Amino acid sequence: ALPILCYIKLYWYDGNGGEMLIEAHENYITREVAEYLRISNPKVIDLIKQGKLKGFKIGKSYTILGSSVIDFRNKISEE
């Protein structure tokens, strides 16, 4: 059987009127996630440390999985 690939895309608009996109199979930096969720960079890092967002540290920076951002956004939208 062949594996089924599913890509989830999530669009939003940045403060400059441009369209932005979160894709499940991509990785994002804290600034991009903060803009999307409309929270601060330190809050994104707190969410990673709390396990609410899946990400990892590379050097001094964090990288967040797109699928985690989509799941998190869906979860807070349900509340």
Tab-separated table of N, CA, C and O in Angstrom:
chain	number	residue	atom	x	y	z
A	1	ALA	N	0.852	-1.183	0.000
A	1	ALA	CA	0.000	0.000	0.000
A	1	ALA	C	0.893	1.240	0.000
A	1	ALA	O	1.926	1.278	0.664
A	2	LEU	N	0.460	2.240	-0.700
A	2	LEU	CA	1.195	3.503	-0.758
A	2	LEU	C	0.782	4.406	0.391
A	2	LEU	O	-0.392	4.447	0.756
A	3	PRO	N	1.739	5.117	0.978
A	3	PRO	CA	1.377	6.052	2.057
A	3	PRO	C	0.582	7.230	1.488
A	3	PRO	O	0.776	7.651	0.354
A	4	ILE	N	-0.325	7.719	2.277
A	4	ILE	CA	-1.126	8.877	1.883
A	4	ILE	C	-0.512	10.110	2.536
A	4	ILE	O	-0.330	10.147	3.753
A	5	LEU	N	-0.161	11.082	1.731
A	5	LEU	CA	0.402	12.329	2.249
A	5	LEU	C	-0.691	13.374	2.332
A	5	LEU	O	-1.482	13.534	1.414
A	6	CYS	N	-0.723	14.054	3.427
A	6	CYS	CA	-1.743	15.088	3.616
A	6	CYS	C	-1.031	16.377	4.028
A	6	CYS	O	-0.281	16.390	4.994
A	7	TYR	N	-1.255	17.419	3.288
A	7	TYR	CA	-0.674	18.714	3.621
A	7	TYR	C	-1.788	19.649	4.065
A	7	TYR	O	-2.787	19.790	3.385
A	8	ILE	N	-1.583	20.242	5.202
A	8	ILE	CA	-2.542	21.204	5.722
A	8	ILE	C	-1.911	22.572	5.609
A	8	ILE	O	-0.779	22.782	6.025
A	9	LYS	N	-2.650	23.497	5.039
A	9	LYS	CA	-2.159	24.862	4.916
A	9	LYS	C	-3.086	25.778	5.695
A	9	LYS	O	-4.296	25.618	5.663
A	10	LEU	N	-2.518	26.723	6.380
A	10	LEU	CA	-3.277	27.656	7.173
A	10	LEU	C	-2.847	29.059	6.779
A	10	LEU	O	-1.670	29.383	6.862
A	11	TYR	N	-3.765	29.861	6.298
A	11	TYR	CA	-3.454	31.209	5.844
A	11	TYR	C	-3.848	32.233	6.900
A	11	TYR	O	-4.808	32.048	7.629
A	12	TRP	N	-3.114	33.316	6.956
A	12	TRP	CA	-3.485	34.468	7.763
A	12	TRP	C	-2.869	35.694	7.126
A	12	TRP	O	-2.076	35.602	6.219
A	13	TYR	N	-3.256	36.840	7.605
A	13	TYR	CA	-2.767	38.091	7.028
A	13	TYR	C	-1.861	38.791	8.017
A	13	TYR	O	-2.195	38.926	9.186
A	14	ASP	N	-0.706	39.218	7.524
A	14	ASP	CA	0.222	39.926	8.400
A	14	ASP	C	-0.212	41.380	8.572
A	14	ASP	O	-1.154	41.831	7.963
A	15	GLY	N	0.469	42.098	9.416
A	15	GLY	CA	0.111	43.481	9.693
A	15	GLY	C	0.269	44.417	8.514
A	15	GLY	O	-0.257	45.521	8.504
A	16	ASN	N	0.987	43.995	7.487
A	16	ASN	CA	1.210	44.832	6.318
A	16	ASN	C	0.241	44.523	5.186
A	16	ASN	O	0.429	44.969	4.065
A	17	GLY	N	-0.783	43.739	5.465
A	17	GLY	CA	-1.768	43.419	4.447
A	17	GLY	C	-1.379	42.262	3.548
A	17	GLY	O	-2.104	41.921	2.627
A	18	GLY	N	-0.252	41.634	3.812
A	18	GLY	CA	0.182	40.496	3.001
A	18	GLY	C	-0.359	39.186	3.551
A	18	GLY	O	-0.632	39.058	4.732
A	19	GLU	N	-0.518	38.242	2.680
A	19	GLU	CA	-1.006	36.934	3.095
A	19	GLU	C	0.169	36.069	3.526
A	19	GLU	O	1.186	36.014	2.862
A	20	MET	N	0.015	35.388	4.644
A	20	MET	CA	1.058	34.504	5.146
A	20	MET	C	0.489	33.096	5.217
A	20	MET	O	-0.715	32.909	5.210
A	21	LEU	N	1.347	32.113	5.293
A	21	LEU	CA	0.932	30.718	5.210
A	21	LEU	C	1.695	29.865	6.202
A	21	LEU	O	2.894	30.013	6.366
A	22	ILE	N	0.977	28.980	6.891
A	22	ILE	CA	1.613	27.958	7.727
A	22	ILE	C	1.334	26.626	7.054
A	22	ILE	O	0.188	26.305	6.763
A	23	GLU	N	2.375	25.874	6.791
A	23	GLU	CA	2.221	24.545	6.203
A	23	GLU	C	2.685	23.508	7.218
A	23	GLU	O	3.701	23.697	7.878
A	24	ALA	N	1.935	22.418	7.315
A	24	ALA	CA	2.197	21.389	8.325
A	24	ALA	C	3.599	20.794	8.209
A	24	ALA	O	4.224	20.471	9.219
A	25	HIS	N	4.108	20.662	7.016
A	25	HIS	CA	5.402	19.991	6.823
A	25	HIS	C	6.605	20.931	6.869
A	25	HIS	O	7.727	20.493	6.642
A	26	GLU	N	6.387	22.203	7.181
A	26	GLU	CA	7.485	23.179	7.244
A	26	GLU	C	7.815	23.512	8.698
A	26	GLU	O	7.042	23.228	9.609
A	27	ASN	N	8.959	24.130	8.901
A	27	ASN	CA	9.383	24.617	10.216
A	27	ASN	C	9.400	26.137	10.188
A	27	ASN	O	9.681	26.743	9.154
A	28	TYR	N	9.144	26.752	11.351
A	28	TYR	CA	9.049	28.208	11.439
A	28	TYR	C	9.838	28.718	12.626
A	28	TYR	O	9.992	28.023	13.634
A	29	ILE	N	10.318	29.954	12.521
A	29	ILE	CA	11.033	30.585	13.621
A	29	ILE	C	10.021	31.244	14.556
A	29	ILE	O	8.858	31.453	14.197
A	30	THR	N	10.476	31.576	15.753
A	30	THR	CA	9.565	32.124	16.761
A	30	THR	C	8.860	33.398	16.285
A	30	THR	O	7.686	33.587	16.561
A	31	ARG	N	9.567	34.253	15.564
A	31	ARG	CA	8.955	35.502	15.084
A	31	ARG	C	7.757	35.224	14.191
A	31	ARG	O	6.717	35.865	14.303
A	32	GLU	N	7.893	34.259	13.288
A	32	GLU	CA	6.797	33.925	12.373
A	32	GLU	C	5.596	33.373	13.132
A	32	GLU	O	4.456	33.750	12.857
A	33	VAL	N	5.865	32.514	14.094
A	33	VAL	CA	4.772	31.936	14.891
A	33	VAL	C	4.124	33.014	15.756
A	33	VAL	O	2.895	33.060	15.892
A	34	ALA	N	4.940	33.890	16.324
A	34	ALA	CA	4.405	34.981	17.143
A	34	ALA	C	3.491	35.888	16.323
A	34	ALA	O	2.413	36.280	16.787
A	35	GLU	N	3.893	36.212	15.104
A	35	GLU	CA	3.059	37.035	14.228
A	35	GLU	C	1.748	36.334	13.919
A	35	GLU	O	0.684	36.946	13.959
A	36	TYR	N	1.827	35.062	13.626
A	36	TYR	CA	0.636	34.302	13.282
A	36	TYR	C	-0.335	34.216	14.459
A	36	TYR	O	-1.533	34.440	14.317
A	37	LEU	N	0.195	33.893	15.656
A	37	LEU	CA	-0.650	33.745	16.841
A	37	LEU	C	-0.961	35.081	17.513
A	37	LEU	O	-1.759	35.128	18.441
A	38	ARG	N	-0.289	36.139	17.043
A	38	ARG	CA	-0.458	37.489	17.612
A	38	ARG	C	-0.103	37.519	19.094
A	38	ARG	O	-0.843	38.022	19.935
A	39	ILE	N	1.059	36.933	19.383
A	39	ILE	CA	1.621	36.946	20.731
A	39	ILE	C	3.089	37.341	20.619
A	39	ILE	O	3.615	37.489	19.521
A	40	SER	N	3.753	37.494	21.743
A	40	SER	CA	5.161	37.903	21.733
A	40	SER	C	6.083	36.705	21.505
A	40	SER	O	5.701	35.547	21.721
A	41	ASN	N	7.305	36.997	21.082
A	41	ASN	CA	8.317	35.940	20.914
A	41	ASN	C	8.556	35.184	22.215
A	41	ASN	O	8.616	33.947	22.209
A	42	PRO	N	8.715	35.895	23.361
A	42	PRO	CA	8.915	35.161	24.624
A	42	PRO	C	7.743	34.226	24.965
A	42	PRO	O	7.957	33.146	25.515
A	43	LYS	N	6.527	34.620	24.609
A	43	LYS	CA	5.371	33.757	24.873
A	43	LYS	C	5.439	32.487	24.025
A	43	LYS	O	5.095	31.399	24.500
A	44	VAL	N	5.911	32.591	22.780
A	44	VAL	CA	6.088	31.407	21.930
A	44	VAL	C	7.088	30.456	22.586
A	44	VAL	O	6.854	29.254	22.667
A	45	ILE	N	8.185	30.996	23.093
A	45	ILE	CA	9.202	30.177	23.755
A	45	ILE	C	8.602	29.512	25.001
A	45	ILE	O	8.861	28.332	25.265
A	46	ASP	N	7.794	30.260	25.761
A	46	ASP	CA	7.123	29.682	26.930
A	46	ASP	C	6.226	28.513	26.524
A	46	ASP	O	6.199	27.479	27.200
A	47	LEU	N	5.488	28.662	25.427
A	47	LEU	CA	4.602	27.593	24.963
A	47	LEU	C	5.393	26.347	24.553
A	47	LEU	O	4.941	25.223	24.773
A	48	ILE	N	6.587	26.551	23.983
A	48	ILE	CA	7.453	25.415	23.643
A	48	ILE	C	7.911	24.718	24.921
A	48	ILE	O	7.835	23.494	25.037
A	49	LYS	N	8.363	25.499	25.890
A	49	LYS	CA	8.847	24.928	27.149
A	49	LYS	C	7.737	24.215	27.917
A	49	LYS	O	7.992	23.238	28.622
A	50	GLN	N	6.485	24.690	27.771
A	50	GLN	CA	5.335	24.054	28.425
A	50	GLN	C	4.848	22.823	27.660
A	50	GLN	O	3.976	22.101	28.133
A	51	GLY	N	5.389	22.606	26.463
A	51	GLY	CA	4.983	21.462	25.662
A	51	GLY	C	3.721	21.687	24.848
A	51	GLY	O	3.180	20.760	24.257
A	52	LYS	N	3.244	22.927	24.804
A	52	LYS	CA	2.029	23.240	24.045
A	52	LYS	C	2.306	23.432	22.564
A	52	LYS	O	1.423	23.292	21.736
A	53	LEU	N	3.540	23.780	22.235
A	53	LEU	CA	4.015	23.840	20.852
A	53	LEU	C	5.225	22.914	20.748
A	53	LEU	O	6.042	22.862	21.675
A	54	LYS	N	5.327	22.208	19.640
A	54	LYS	CA	6.474	21.316	19.441
A	54	LYS	C	7.534	22.055	18.645
A	54	LYS	O	7.298	22.491	17.525
A	55	GLY	N	8.678	22.203	19.267
A	55	GLY	CA	9.782	22.881	18.617
A	55	GLY	C	11.090	22.405	19.214
A	55	GLY	O	11.116	21.616	20.158
A	56	PHE	N	12.166	22.890	18.672
A	56	PHE	CA	13.472	22.514	19.179
A	56	PHE	C	14.422	23.692	19.036
A	56	PHE	O	14.213	24.589	18.231
A	57	LYS	N	15.447	23.664	19.865
A	57	LYS	CA	16.412	24.758	19.904
A	57	LYS	C	17.608	24.407	19.035
A	57	LYS	O	18.162	23.315	19.126
A	58	ILE	N	17.980	25.346	18.188
A	58	ILE	CA	19.183	25.212	17.374
A	58	ILE	C	20.043	26.425	17.708
A	58	ILE	O	19.699	27.546	17.353
A	59	GLY	N	21.120	26.190	18.415
A	59	GLY	CA	21.946	27.308	18.869
A	59	GLY	C	21.163	28.147	19.862
A	59	GLY	O	20.695	27.650	20.866
A	60	LYS	N	20.957	29.421	19.528
A	60	LYS	CA	20.202	30.315	20.404
A	60	LYS	C	18.759	30.507	19.948
A	60	LYS	O	17.993	31.197	20.596
A	61	SER	N	18.390	29.883	18.835
A	61	SER	CA	17.064	30.074	18.255
A	61	SER	C	16.212	28.818	18.370
A	61	SER	O	16.725	27.706	18.458
A	62	TYR	N	14.902	29.022	18.340
A	62	TYR	CA	13.957	27.917	18.340
A	62	TYR	C	13.343	27.764	16.957
A	62	TYR	O	13.123	28.746	16.256
A	63	THR	N	13.047	26.523	16.606
A	63	THR	CA	12.338	26.198	15.380
A	63	THR	C	11.082	25.437	15.785
A	63	THR	O	11.148	24.527	16.612
A	64	ILE	N	9.942	25.830	15.216
A	64	ILE	CA	8.657	25.241	15.582
A	64	ILE	C	8.077	24.509	14.384
A	64	ILE	O	8.117	25.014	13.260
A	65	LEU	N	7.538	23.328	14.630
A	65	LEU	CA	6.925	22.530	13.577
A	65	LEU	C	5.594	23.141	13.138
A	65	LEU	O	4.754	23.490	13.973
A	66	GLY	N	5.402	23.266	11.843
A	66	GLY	CA	4.164	23.837	11.311
A	66	GLY	C	2.945	23.071	11.758
A	66	GLY	O	1.907	23.665	12.088
A	67	SER	N	3.025	21.752	11.792
A	67	SER	CA	1.881	20.935	12.220
A	67	SER	C	1.506	21.244	13.667
A	67	SER	O	0.326	21.263	14.027
A	68	SER	N	2.491	21.553	14.495
A	68	SER	CA	2.234	21.903	15.884
A	68	SER	C	1.514	23.246	15.996
A	68	SER	O	0.624	23.411	16.814
A	69	VAL	N	1.910	24.191	15.155
A	69	VAL	CA	1.260	25.507	15.154
A	69	VAL	C	-0.209	25.360	14.739
A	69	VAL	O	-1.105	25.934	15.365
A	70	ILE	N	-0.460	24.565	13.713
A	70	ILE	CA	-1.827	24.351	13.239
A	70	ILE	C	-2.660	23.667	14.320
A	70	ILE	O	-3.792	24.087	14.615
A	71	ASP	N	-2.097	22.633	14.954
A	71	ASP	CA	-2.820	21.939	16.028
A	71	ASP	C	-3.123	22.881	17.185
A	71	ASP	O	-4.230	22.872	17.729
A	72	PHE	N	-2.131	23.690	17.571
A	72	PHE	CA	-2.315	24.627	18.672
A	72	PHE	C	-3.408	25.641	18.342
A	72	PHE	O	-4.282	25.917	19.157
A	73	ARG	N	-3.371	26.180	17.138
A	73	ARG	CA	-4.376	27.166	16.725
A	73	ARG	C	-5.776	26.557	16.712
A	73	ARG	O	-6.739	27.177	17.166
A	74	ASN	N	-5.893	25.347	16.218
A	74	ASN	CA	-7.185	24.671	16.209
A	74	ASN	C	-7.697	24.432	17.627
A	74	ASN	O	-8.883	24.575	17.904
A	75	LYS	N	-6.783	24.065	18.523
A	75	LYS	CA	-7.149	23.791	19.908
A	75	LYS	C	-7.653	25.051	20.608
A	75	LYS	O	-8.669	25.019	21.282
A	76	ILE	N	-6.956	26.189	20.421
A	76	ILE	CA	-7.412	27.417	21.091
A	76	ILE	C	-8.657	27.981	20.422
A	76	ILE	O	-9.429	28.686	21.070
A	77	SER	N	-8.891	27.655	19.162
A	77	SER	CA	-10.107	28.110	18.482
A	77	SER	C	-11.334	27.388	19.016
A	77	SER	O	-12.433	27.927	18.986
A	78	GLU	N	-11.139	26.162	19.500
A	78	GLU	CA	-12.241	25.372	20.035
A	78	GLU	C	-12.646	25.824	21.421
A	78	GLU	O	-13.741	25.547	21.870
A	79	GLU	N	-11.749	26.505	22.141
A	79	GLU	CA	-12.029	26.923	23.521
A	79	GLU	C	-12.977	28.082	23.588
A	79	GLU	O	-13.259	28.821	22.782
